Coordinates of C-alpha atoms in Angstrom, one line a residue:
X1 CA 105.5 77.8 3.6
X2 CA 105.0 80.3 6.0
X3 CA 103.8 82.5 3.9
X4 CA 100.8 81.0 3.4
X5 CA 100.0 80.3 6.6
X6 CA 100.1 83.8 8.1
X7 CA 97.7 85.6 9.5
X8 CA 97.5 88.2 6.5
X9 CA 95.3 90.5 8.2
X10 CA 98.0 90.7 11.0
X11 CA 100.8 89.9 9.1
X12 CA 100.5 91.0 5.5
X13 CA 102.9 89.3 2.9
X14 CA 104.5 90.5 0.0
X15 CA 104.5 87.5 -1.5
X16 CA 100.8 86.6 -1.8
X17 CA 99.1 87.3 -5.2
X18 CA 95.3 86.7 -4.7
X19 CA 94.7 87.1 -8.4
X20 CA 97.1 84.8 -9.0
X21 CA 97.7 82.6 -6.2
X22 CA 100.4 80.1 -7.3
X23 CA 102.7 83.1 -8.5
X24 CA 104.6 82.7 -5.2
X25 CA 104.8 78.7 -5.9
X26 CA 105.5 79.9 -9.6
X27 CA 108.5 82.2 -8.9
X28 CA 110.4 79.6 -6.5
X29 CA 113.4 77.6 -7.8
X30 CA 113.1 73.8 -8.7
X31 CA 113.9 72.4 -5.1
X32 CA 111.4 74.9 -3.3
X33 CA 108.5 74.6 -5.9
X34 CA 107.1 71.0 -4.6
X35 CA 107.3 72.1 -0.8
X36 CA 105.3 75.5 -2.2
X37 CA 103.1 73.8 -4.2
X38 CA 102.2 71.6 -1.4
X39 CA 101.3 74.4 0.8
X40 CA 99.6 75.9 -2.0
X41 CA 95.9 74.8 -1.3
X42 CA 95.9 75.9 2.1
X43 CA 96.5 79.8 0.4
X44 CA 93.7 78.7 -2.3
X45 CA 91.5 77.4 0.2
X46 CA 91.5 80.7 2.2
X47 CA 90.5 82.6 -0.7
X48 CA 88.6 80.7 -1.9
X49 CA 86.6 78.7 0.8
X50 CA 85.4 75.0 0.3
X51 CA 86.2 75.5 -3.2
X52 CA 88.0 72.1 -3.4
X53 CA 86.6 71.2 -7.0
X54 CA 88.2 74.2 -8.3
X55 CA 91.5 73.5 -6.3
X56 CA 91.4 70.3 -7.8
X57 CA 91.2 71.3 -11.2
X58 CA 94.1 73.6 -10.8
X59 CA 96.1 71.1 -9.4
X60 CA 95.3 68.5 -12.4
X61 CA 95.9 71.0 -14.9
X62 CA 99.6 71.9 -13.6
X63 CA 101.7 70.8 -16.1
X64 CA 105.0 69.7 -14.0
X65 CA 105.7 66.9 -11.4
X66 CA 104.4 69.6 -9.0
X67 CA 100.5 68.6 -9.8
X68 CA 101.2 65.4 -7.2
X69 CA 102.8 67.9 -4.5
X70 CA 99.4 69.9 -4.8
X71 CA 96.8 67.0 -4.5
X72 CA 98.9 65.6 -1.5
X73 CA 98.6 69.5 0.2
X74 CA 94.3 69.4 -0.9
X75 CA 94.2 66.5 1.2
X76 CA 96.5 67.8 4.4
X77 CA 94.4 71.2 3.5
X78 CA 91.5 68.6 4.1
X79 CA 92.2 67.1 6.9
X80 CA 93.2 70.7 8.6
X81 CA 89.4 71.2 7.9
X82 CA 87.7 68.5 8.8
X83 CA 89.9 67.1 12.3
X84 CA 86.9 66.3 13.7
X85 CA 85.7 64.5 11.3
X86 CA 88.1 62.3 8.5
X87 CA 85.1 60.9 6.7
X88 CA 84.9 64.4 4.9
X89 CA 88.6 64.9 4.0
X90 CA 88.2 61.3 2.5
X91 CA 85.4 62.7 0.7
X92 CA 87.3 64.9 -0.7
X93 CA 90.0 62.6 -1.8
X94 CA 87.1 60.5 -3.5
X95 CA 86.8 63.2 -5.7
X96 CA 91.0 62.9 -7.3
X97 CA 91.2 60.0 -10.1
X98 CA 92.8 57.0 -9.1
X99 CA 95.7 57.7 -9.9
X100 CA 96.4 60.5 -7.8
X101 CA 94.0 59.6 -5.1
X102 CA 96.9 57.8 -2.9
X103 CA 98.4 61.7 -2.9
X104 CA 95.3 62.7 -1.1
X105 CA 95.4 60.5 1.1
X106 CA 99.0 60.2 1.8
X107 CA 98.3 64.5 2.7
X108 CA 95.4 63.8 5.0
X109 CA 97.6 60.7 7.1
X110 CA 100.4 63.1 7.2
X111 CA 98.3 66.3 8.4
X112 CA 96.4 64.0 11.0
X113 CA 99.8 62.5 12.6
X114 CA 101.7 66.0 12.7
X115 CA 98.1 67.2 14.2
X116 CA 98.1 64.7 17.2
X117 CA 102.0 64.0 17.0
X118 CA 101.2 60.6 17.2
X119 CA 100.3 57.7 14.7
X120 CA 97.1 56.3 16.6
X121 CA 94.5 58.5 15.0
X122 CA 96.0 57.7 11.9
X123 CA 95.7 54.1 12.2
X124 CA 92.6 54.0 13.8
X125 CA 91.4 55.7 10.6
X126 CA 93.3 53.6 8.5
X127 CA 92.0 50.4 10.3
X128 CA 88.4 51.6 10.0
X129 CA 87.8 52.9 7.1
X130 CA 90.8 53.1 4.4
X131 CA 91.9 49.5 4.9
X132 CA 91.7 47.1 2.7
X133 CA 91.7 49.7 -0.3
X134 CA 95.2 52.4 0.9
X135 CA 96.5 49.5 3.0
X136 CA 100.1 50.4 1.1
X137 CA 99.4 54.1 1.7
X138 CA 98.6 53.7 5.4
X139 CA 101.8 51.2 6.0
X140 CA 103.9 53.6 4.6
X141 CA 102.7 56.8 6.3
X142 CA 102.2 55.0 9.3
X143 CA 105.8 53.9 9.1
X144 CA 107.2 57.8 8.5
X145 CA 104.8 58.7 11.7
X146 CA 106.1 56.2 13.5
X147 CA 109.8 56.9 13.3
X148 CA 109.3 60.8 12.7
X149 CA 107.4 60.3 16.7
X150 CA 109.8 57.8 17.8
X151 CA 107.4 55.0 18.7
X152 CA 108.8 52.3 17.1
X153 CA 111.6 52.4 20.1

């Protein structure tokens, strides 16, 4: 949402709460809440830097279907962070239960493809270090990137 990505210095929004940062995410009808809540942790993450233990938390504890939306946007947050160097946006992930850990990941393949606008850093990662365990979760975002980018033509 492009409120939480503005420059607020710059750019101030009316919409951003800092004492209560998921107000905006809060306040949006059903169809717009899991798109918010997915840009949600790059808001958190601004005000609250490298505090991804407490972003996780918050995410965990949301009581909706929205709490998935949020640990897929810590690990595109992640990934934003750490282009240069994956192994610490998968660190990150390591941190999300099992359960919701294929979110994570699915946030930082998606980040990194958008990023390049290609698939090959993705799969590169993939192939070196999230393969054999996210082999499902790397077909699939691999797929998306592929036919979002057109190279399976």
């Amino acid at each position: 949402m492009e409120n939480f990505e503005a420059d607020t210095t710059l750019h101030p929004s009316q919409y951003l709460y800092p004492d209560d940062p998921y107000k905006t995410c809060r306040d949006e009808s059903p169809i717009e809440k899991g798109v918010c809540t997915f840009y949600f942790p790059r808001y958190f993450l601004r005000i609250h830097p490298n505090a991804y233990d407490q972003l996780h938390t918050f995410c965990i504890e949301l009581t909706d279907e929205t709490s998935d939306a949020c640990i897929k946007g810590m690990g595109s947050a992640a990934m934003k962070q750490w282009i240069l160097n994956p192994t610490k946006a998968i660190d990150i992930c390591s941190m999300v239960s099992p359960a919701q850990r294929s979110y994570c990941i699915e946030g930082l393949l998606s980040y990194m493809i958008v990023h390049y606008a290609t698939t090959k850093p993705a799969k590169e990662l993939c192939d070196s270090t999230l393969r054999p365990n996210w082999d499902s979760v790397c077909t699939r975002m691999l797929k998306q990137g592929a036919d979002a980018y057109l190279e399976n033509e």
